[in-house]
mmCIF file of C-alpha atoms in Angstrom:
data_model
loop_
_atom_site.group_PDB
_atom_site.id
_atom_site.type_symbol
_atom_site.label_atom_id
_atom_site.label_comp_id
_atom_site.label_asym_id
_atom_site.label_seq_id
_atom_site.Cartn_x
_atom_site.Cartn_y
_atom_site.Cartn_z
ATOM 1 C CA ALA A 1 82.654 -164.700 63.781
ATOM 2 C CA ASP A 2 82.735 -165.697 60.126
ATOM 3 C CA GLY A 3 79.417 -166.551 58.471
ATOM 4 C CA PRO A 4 78.382 -170.085 57.469
ATOM 5 C CA GLY A 5 78.796 -169.309 53.771
ATOM 6 C CA VAL A 6 75.428 -168.291 52.320
ATOM 7 C CA ALA A 7 76.034 -166.981 48.775
ATOM 8 C CA LEU A 8 75.266 -163.422 47.712
ATOM 9 C CA PRO A 9 73.269 -163.087 44.468
ATOM 10 C CA PRO A 10 75.189 -162.050 41.323
ATOM 11 C CA GLY A 11 75.165 -158.518 39.931
ATOM 12 C CA PRO A 12 74.674 -155.130 41.617
ATOM 13 C CA LEU A 13 73.656 -155.664 45.231
ATOM 14 C CA ALA A 14 70.578 -154.320 46.984
ATOM 15 C CA VAL A 15 71.352 -152.745 50.368
ATOM 16 C CA GLN A 16 69.039 -152.877 53.368
ATOM 17 C CA LEU A 17 69.476 -151.683 56.927
ATOM 18 C CA ASP A 18 66.510 -152.725 59.053
ATOM 19 C CA GLY A 19 66.203 -151.162 62.513
ATOM 20 C CA VAL A 20 69.985 -150.951 62.909
ATOM 21 C CA SER A 21 71.450 -149.617 66.148
ATOM 22 C CA PHE A 22 75.168 -149.603 66.912
ATOM 23 C CA GLY A 23 77.693 -148.044 69.251
ATOM 24 C CA TYR A 24 81.393 -148.589 69.858
ATOM 25 C CA ALA A 25 80.440 -148.650 73.550
ATOM 26 C CA GLN A 26 77.172 -150.081 74.871
ATOM 27 C CA ASP A 27 76.096 -146.801 76.479
ATOM 28 C CA ALA A 28 77.117 -144.531 73.571
ATOM 29 C CA PRO A 29 74.977 -145.289 70.483
ATOM 30 C CA VAL A 30 76.271 -143.964 67.163
ATOM 31 C CA LEU A 31 73.379 -145.264 65.020
ATOM 32 C CA ARG A 32 69.848 -145.510 66.398
ATOM 33 C CA ASP A 33 67.119 -147.551 64.728
ATOM 34 C CA VAL A 34 68.305 -146.777 61.175
ATOM 35 C CA SER A 35 66.208 -148.277 58.367
ATOM 36 C CA VAL A 36 67.284 -147.657 54.762
ATOM 37 C CA SER A 37 66.746 -149.574 51.512
ATOM 38 C CA LEU A 38 68.659 -149.115 48.262
ATOM 39 C CA GLU A 39 67.737 -150.949 45.074
ATOM 40 C CA PRO A 40 70.427 -152.633 42.939
ATOM 41 C CA GLY A 41 72.239 -150.205 40.643
ATOM 42 C CA ARG A 42 71.161 -147.061 42.500
ATOM 43 C CA VAL A 43 73.485 -144.635 44.280
ATOM 44 C CA LEU A 44 72.770 -143.325 47.777
ATOM 45 C CA GLY A 45 74.314 -140.031 48.876
ATOM 46 C CA VAL A 46 74.845 -139.900 52.651
ATOM 47 C CA VAL A 47 75.187 -136.497 54.300
ATOM 48 C CA GLY A 48 75.330 -135.242 57.871
ATOM 49 C CA ARG A 49 77.531 -133.400 60.301
ATOM 50 C CA THR A 50 80.722 -134.895 61.734
ATOM 51 C CA GLY A 51 79.764 -137.592 64.217
ATOM 52 C CA SER A 52 76.341 -138.232 62.712
ATOM 53 C CA GLY A 53 77.195 -141.869 61.907
ATOM 54 C CA LYS A 54 78.048 -141.696 58.189
ATOM 55 C CA THR A 55 81.338 -143.601 58.318
ATOM 56 C CA THR A 56 79.989 -146.060 60.888
ATOM 57 C CA LEU A 57 77.221 -146.990 58.460
ATOM 58 C CA THR A 58 79.785 -147.901 55.792
ATOM 59 C CA ARG A 59 81.780 -149.972 58.305
ATOM 60 C CA LEU A 60 78.708 -152.053 59.062
ATOM 61 C CA LEU A 61 78.230 -152.743 55.342
ATOM 62 C CA LEU A 62 81.790 -154.086 55.176
ATOM 63 C CA ARG A 63 81.073 -156.056 58.351
ATOM 64 C CA PHE A 64 83.927 -154.548 60.288
ATOM 65 C CA TYR A 65 81.300 -154.617 63.039
ATOM 66 C CA ASP A 66 77.900 -156.241 63.575
ATOM 67 C CA PRO A 67 74.903 -154.138 64.650
ATOM 68 C CA LEU A 68 73.817 -154.326 68.282
ATOM 69 C CA ALA A 69 70.215 -154.467 67.048
ATOM 70 C CA GLY A 70 68.608 -154.907 63.641
ATOM 71 C CA PHE A 71 69.878 -156.405 60.401
ATOM 72 C CA VAL A 72 72.249 -155.425 57.591
ATOM 73 C CA ARG A 73 71.489 -157.207 54.315
ATOM 74 C CA LEU A 74 73.171 -157.242 50.909
ATOM 75 C CA GLY A 75 71.213 -158.781 48.066
ATOM 76 C CA GLY A 76 68.571 -159.749 50.621
ATOM 77 C CA VAL A 77 71.060 -161.840 52.626
ATOM 78 C CA ASP A 78 71.922 -161.121 56.274
ATOM 79 C CA LEU A 79 75.640 -160.277 56.281
ATOM 80 C CA ARG A 80 76.172 -162.498 59.315
ATOM 81 C CA ALA A 81 75.336 -165.503 57.114
ATOM 82 C CA VAL A 82 78.006 -164.676 54.491
ATOM 83 C CA ARG A 83 81.714 -165.358 54.748
ATOM 84 C CA LEU A 84 83.719 -162.182 55.373
ATOM 85 C CA ALA A 85 85.945 -162.777 52.347
ATOM 86 C CA ALA A 86 82.869 -163.143 50.122
ATOM 87 C CA VAL A 87 81.401 -159.866 51.413
ATOM 88 C CA ARG A 88 84.567 -157.870 50.881
ATOM 89 C CA ALA A 89 85.256 -159.412 47.469
ATOM 90 C CA ARG A 90 82.006 -157.840 46.223
ATOM 91 C CA ILE A 91 82.593 -154.358 47.676
ATOM 92 C CA GLY A 92 84.975 -151.664 46.463
ATOM 93 C CA LEU A 93 85.949 -149.060 49.076
ATOM 94 C CA VAL A 94 87.462 -145.673 48.198
ATOM 95 C CA THR A 95 88.415 -143.848 51.394
ATOM 96 C CA GLN A 96 89.721 -140.386 52.169
ATOM 97 C CA GLU A 97 93.159 -141.918 52.732
ATOM 98 C CA VAL A 98 94.613 -143.858 49.803
ATOM 99 C CA HIS A 99 97.220 -146.409 50.896
ATOM 100 C CA LEU A 100 100.122 -146.615 48.473
ATOM 101 C CA PHE A 101 103.188 -148.839 48.431
ATOM 102 C CA HIS A 102 106.840 -148.220 47.558
ATOM 103 C CA ALA A 103 106.409 -149.884 44.172
ATOM 104 C CA SER A 104 105.454 -149.130 40.567
ATOM 105 C CA VAL A 105 102.152 -147.600 39.505
ATOM 106 C CA ARG A 106 101.314 -151.023 38.018
ATOM 107 C CA ASP A 107 101.847 -152.834 41.319
ATOM 108 C CA ASN A 108 99.905 -150.180 43.209
ATOM 109 C CA LEU A 109 96.982 -150.583 40.821
ATOM 110 C CA THR A 110 96.951 -154.388 40.807
ATOM 111 C CA LEU A 111 98.064 -154.847 44.442
ATOM 112 C CA PHE A 112 100.922 -157.002 43.137
ATOM 113 C CA ASP A 113 98.664 -159.360 41.180
ATOM 114 C CA ASP A 114 100.750 -160.533 38.210
ATOM 115 C CA GLY A 115 97.621 -161.967 36.602
ATOM 116 C CA VAL A 116 96.333 -158.504 35.649
ATOM 117 C CA SER A 117 97.583 -157.599 32.168
ATOM 118 C CA ASP A 118 98.734 -154.154 31.062
ATOM 119 C CA GLU A 119 95.957 -154.274 28.457
ATOM 120 C CA ARG A 120 93.382 -154.705 31.230
ATOM 121 C CA ILE A 121 94.887 -151.799 33.176
ATOM 122 C CA SER A 122 94.879 -149.585 30.074
ATOM 123 C CA ALA A 123 91.244 -150.485 29.351
ATOM 124 C CA VAL A 124 90.212 -149.557 32.899
ATOM 125 C CA LEU A 125 92.074 -146.245 32.718
ATOM 126 C CA GLU A 126 90.405 -145.544 29.368
ATOM 127 C CA THR A 127 86.984 -146.308 30.876
ATOM 128 C CA LEU A 128 87.647 -143.862 33.714
ATOM 129 C CA GLY A 129 88.892 -141.161 31.350
ATOM 130 C CA LEU A 130 92.406 -141.443 32.773
ATOM 131 C CA SER A 131 94.498 -142.324 29.721
ATOM 132 C CA GLY A 132 95.905 -138.792 29.710
ATOM 133 C CA TRP A 133 96.913 -139.159 33.346
ATOM 134 C CA LEU A 134 98.859 -142.312 32.479
ATOM 135 C CA ARG A 135 100.623 -140.607 29.563
ATOM 136 C CA GLU A 136 101.772 -137.802 31.878
ATOM 137 C CA LEU A 137 103.611 -140.229 34.161
ATOM 138 C CA PRO A 138 107.349 -140.181 33.368
ATOM 139 C CA ARG A 139 107.652 -143.974 32.976
ATOM 140 C CA GLY A 140 104.027 -144.939 32.490
ATOM 141 C CA LEU A 141 102.984 -147.970 34.515
ATOM 142 C CA ASP A 142 106.620 -148.482 35.546
ATOM 143 C CA THR A 143 106.750 -145.088 37.291
ATOM 144 C CA PRO A 144 107.857 -145.733 40.884
ATOM 145 C CA LEU A 145 105.765 -144.454 43.777
ATOM 146 C CA LEU A 146 106.867 -143.931 47.348
ATOM 147 C CA ALA A 147 105.081 -145.471 50.307
ATOM 148 C CA GLY A 148 102.408 -143.123 51.578
ATOM 149 C CA GLY A 149 102.019 -141.456 48.193
ATOM 150 C CA ALA A 150 104.840 -138.928 48.477
ATOM 151 C CA GLY A 151 105.141 -137.199 45.120
ATOM 152 C CA LEU A 152 101.456 -137.656 44.246
ATOM 153 C CA SER A 153 98.844 -134.981 44.780
ATOM 154 C CA ALA A 154 95.674 -135.843 46.711
ATOM 155 C CA GLY A 155 93.803 -135.835 43.406
ATOM 156 C CA GLN A 156 96.267 -138.173 41.706
ATOM 157 C CA ALA A 157 96.002 -140.575 44.639
ATOM 158 C CA GLN A 158 92.197 -140.564 44.314
ATOM 159 C CA VAL A 159 92.492 -141.244 40.587
ATOM 160 C CA LEU A 160 94.715 -144.234 41.300
ATOM 161 C CA ALA A 161 92.261 -145.479 43.941
ATOM 162 C CA CYS A 162 89.369 -145.379 41.456
ATOM 163 C CA ALA A 163 91.335 -147.418 38.916
ATOM 164 C CA ARG A 164 92.402 -149.902 41.599
ATOM 165 C CA ILE A 165 88.759 -150.489 42.546
ATOM 166 C CA LEU A 166 87.490 -150.783 38.962
ATOM 167 C CA LEU A 167 90.110 -153.460 38.249
ATOM 168 C CA ARG A 168 88.359 -155.552 40.927
ATOM 169 C CA ASP A 169 84.942 -154.965 39.254
ATOM 170 C CA PRO A 170 82.890 -154.800 42.488
ATOM 171 C CA ASP A 171 79.090 -154.900 42.675
ATOM 172 C CA LEU A 172 78.852 -152.316 45.472
ATOM 173 C CA VAL A 173 81.068 -149.228 45.617
ATOM 174 C CA ILE A 174 81.449 -147.283 48.864
ATOM 175 C CA LEU A 175 83.046 -143.857 48.522
ATOM 176 C CA ASP A 176 84.048 -141.738 51.495
ATOM 177 C CA GLU A 177 84.680 -138.508 49.625
ATOM 178 C CA PRO A 178 87.898 -136.630 50.410
ATOM 179 C CA SER A 179 87.139 -133.390 52.220
ATOM 180 C CA SER A 180 90.355 -131.746 50.996
ATOM 181 C CA ARG A 181 90.008 -129.288 48.141
ATOM 182 C CA LEU A 182 91.520 -130.184 44.773
ATOM 183 C CA ASP A 183 92.603 -127.854 42.008
ATOM 184 C CA PRO A 184 89.834 -127.429 39.378
ATOM 185 C CA ALA A 185 91.482 -129.567 36.667
ATOM 186 C CA THR A 186 92.194 -132.468 39.023
ATOM 187 C CA ASP A 187 88.747 -132.101 40.577
ATOM 188 C CA ARG A 188 87.123 -132.570 37.156
ATOM 189 C CA LEU A 189 89.317 -135.593 36.460
ATOM 190 C CA VAL A 190 88.444 -137.229 39.789
ATOM 191 C CA HIS A 191 84.727 -136.534 39.440
ATOM 192 C CA THR A 192 84.648 -137.979 35.918
ATOM 193 C CA ALA A 193 86.425 -141.101 37.175
ATOM 194 C CA LEU A 194 84.070 -141.473 40.138
ATOM 195 C CA GLY A 195 80.996 -141.115 37.938
ATOM 196 C CA ARG A 196 82.228 -143.846 35.610
ATOM 197 C CA LEU A 197 83.231 -146.075 38.520
ATOM 198 C CA LEU A 198 79.680 -145.894 39.898
ATOM 199 C CA ALA A 199 77.984 -146.536 36.532
ATOM 200 C CA GLY A 200 75.990 -149.774 36.591
ATOM 201 C CA ARG A 201 76.838 -150.481 40.226
ATOM 202 C CA THR A 202 75.129 -149.954 43.546
ATOM 203 C CA GLY A 203 76.867 -147.078 45.305
ATOM 204 C CA ILE A 204 77.055 -145.467 48.743
ATOM 205 C CA VAL A 205 78.660 -142.013 48.653
ATOM 206 C CA VAL A 206 79.512 -140.220 51.897
ATOM 207 C CA ALA A 207 79.460 -136.663 50.572
ATOM 208 C CA HIS A 208 81.146 -133.593 52.012
ATOM 209 C CA ARG A 209 80.244 -131.328 49.086
ATOM 210 C CA LEU A 210 76.981 -130.723 47.293
ATOM 211 C CA ALA A 211 78.635 -131.329 43.899
ATOM 212 C CA THR A 212 79.250 -134.961 44.809
ATOM 213 C CA LEU A 213 75.522 -135.537 45.286
ATOM 214 C CA ALA A 214 75.122 -135.163 41.513
ATOM 215 C CA TYR A 215 75.901 -138.905 41.312
ATOM 216 C CA ALA A 216 73.182 -139.836 43.800
ATOM 217 C CA ASP A 217 69.739 -141.196 42.952
ATOM 218 C CA ASP A 218 68.672 -141.048 46.613
ATOM 219 C CA ILE A 219 69.760 -138.938 49.579
ATOM 220 C CA LEU A 220 70.059 -139.997 53.221
ATOM 221 C CA VAL A 221 70.460 -137.296 55.870
ATOM 222 C CA LEU A 222 71.778 -138.526 59.222
ATOM 223 C CA GLU A 223 71.540 -136.464 62.392
ATOM 224 C CA ASP A 224 72.800 -137.724 65.756
ATOM 225 C CA GLY A 225 72.766 -141.285 64.439
ATOM 226 C CA GLN A 226 69.167 -141.181 63.254
ATOM 227 C CA VAL A 227 67.543 -140.823 59.837
ATOM 228 C CA ARG A 228 66.478 -137.211 59.462
ATOM 229 C CA GLU A 229 65.471 -137.461 55.795
ATOM 230 C CA HIS A 230 65.574 -140.163 53.126
ATOM 231 C CA GLY A 231 64.234 -140.015 49.597
ATOM 232 C CA PRO A 232 64.983 -139.464 45.895
ATOM 233 C CA ARG A 233 67.298 -136.613 44.940
ATOM 234 C CA LEU A 234 65.162 -133.805 43.554
#
């Protein structure tokens, strides 16, 4: 059910999970009594084996589900008290699968919002270090893309996803890192963009590679749905 409409505070959002347990079936818990706090503007790297609960944790933050026990809070506010649209307007999600439309690069970046100027798009690409990527496109922002991203490499799709999120200027960024390997040049481009996307924002990074943890201020290790370790990155 939608929340009654309690407002989230402005700026980067603190994240708190307090005694959270959750399972997609009542008798099959995926998260068990998880308690984690993240201060505004800090980045948490989440690691663990497949099935340890990493992606489930991010789904609870987006309120795709409510915990069976415990509380999930953003900015000190129980998510169940906030309207769903207000929660998701403040969160930028970059997933392993980037959904693209049969439309121009511009429309894929803005999600068909005519109110976003080309100057704004160019400024965001410059911030992310992606101006060169734009210049390489045969027709710039008018370059057509096919649905599903045919014709784009995995790295190029990730680059586009980062720019799409930064255009929304979220206060919490959740990144589920792609596990596929990229060529070295594209890998550097993507990692530069991700680092700049996270700057000045609260971030949750589900990491599959140690290199990605370079962005993290704190590390959370999940094992069988429980917190194995949690503390500052050394």
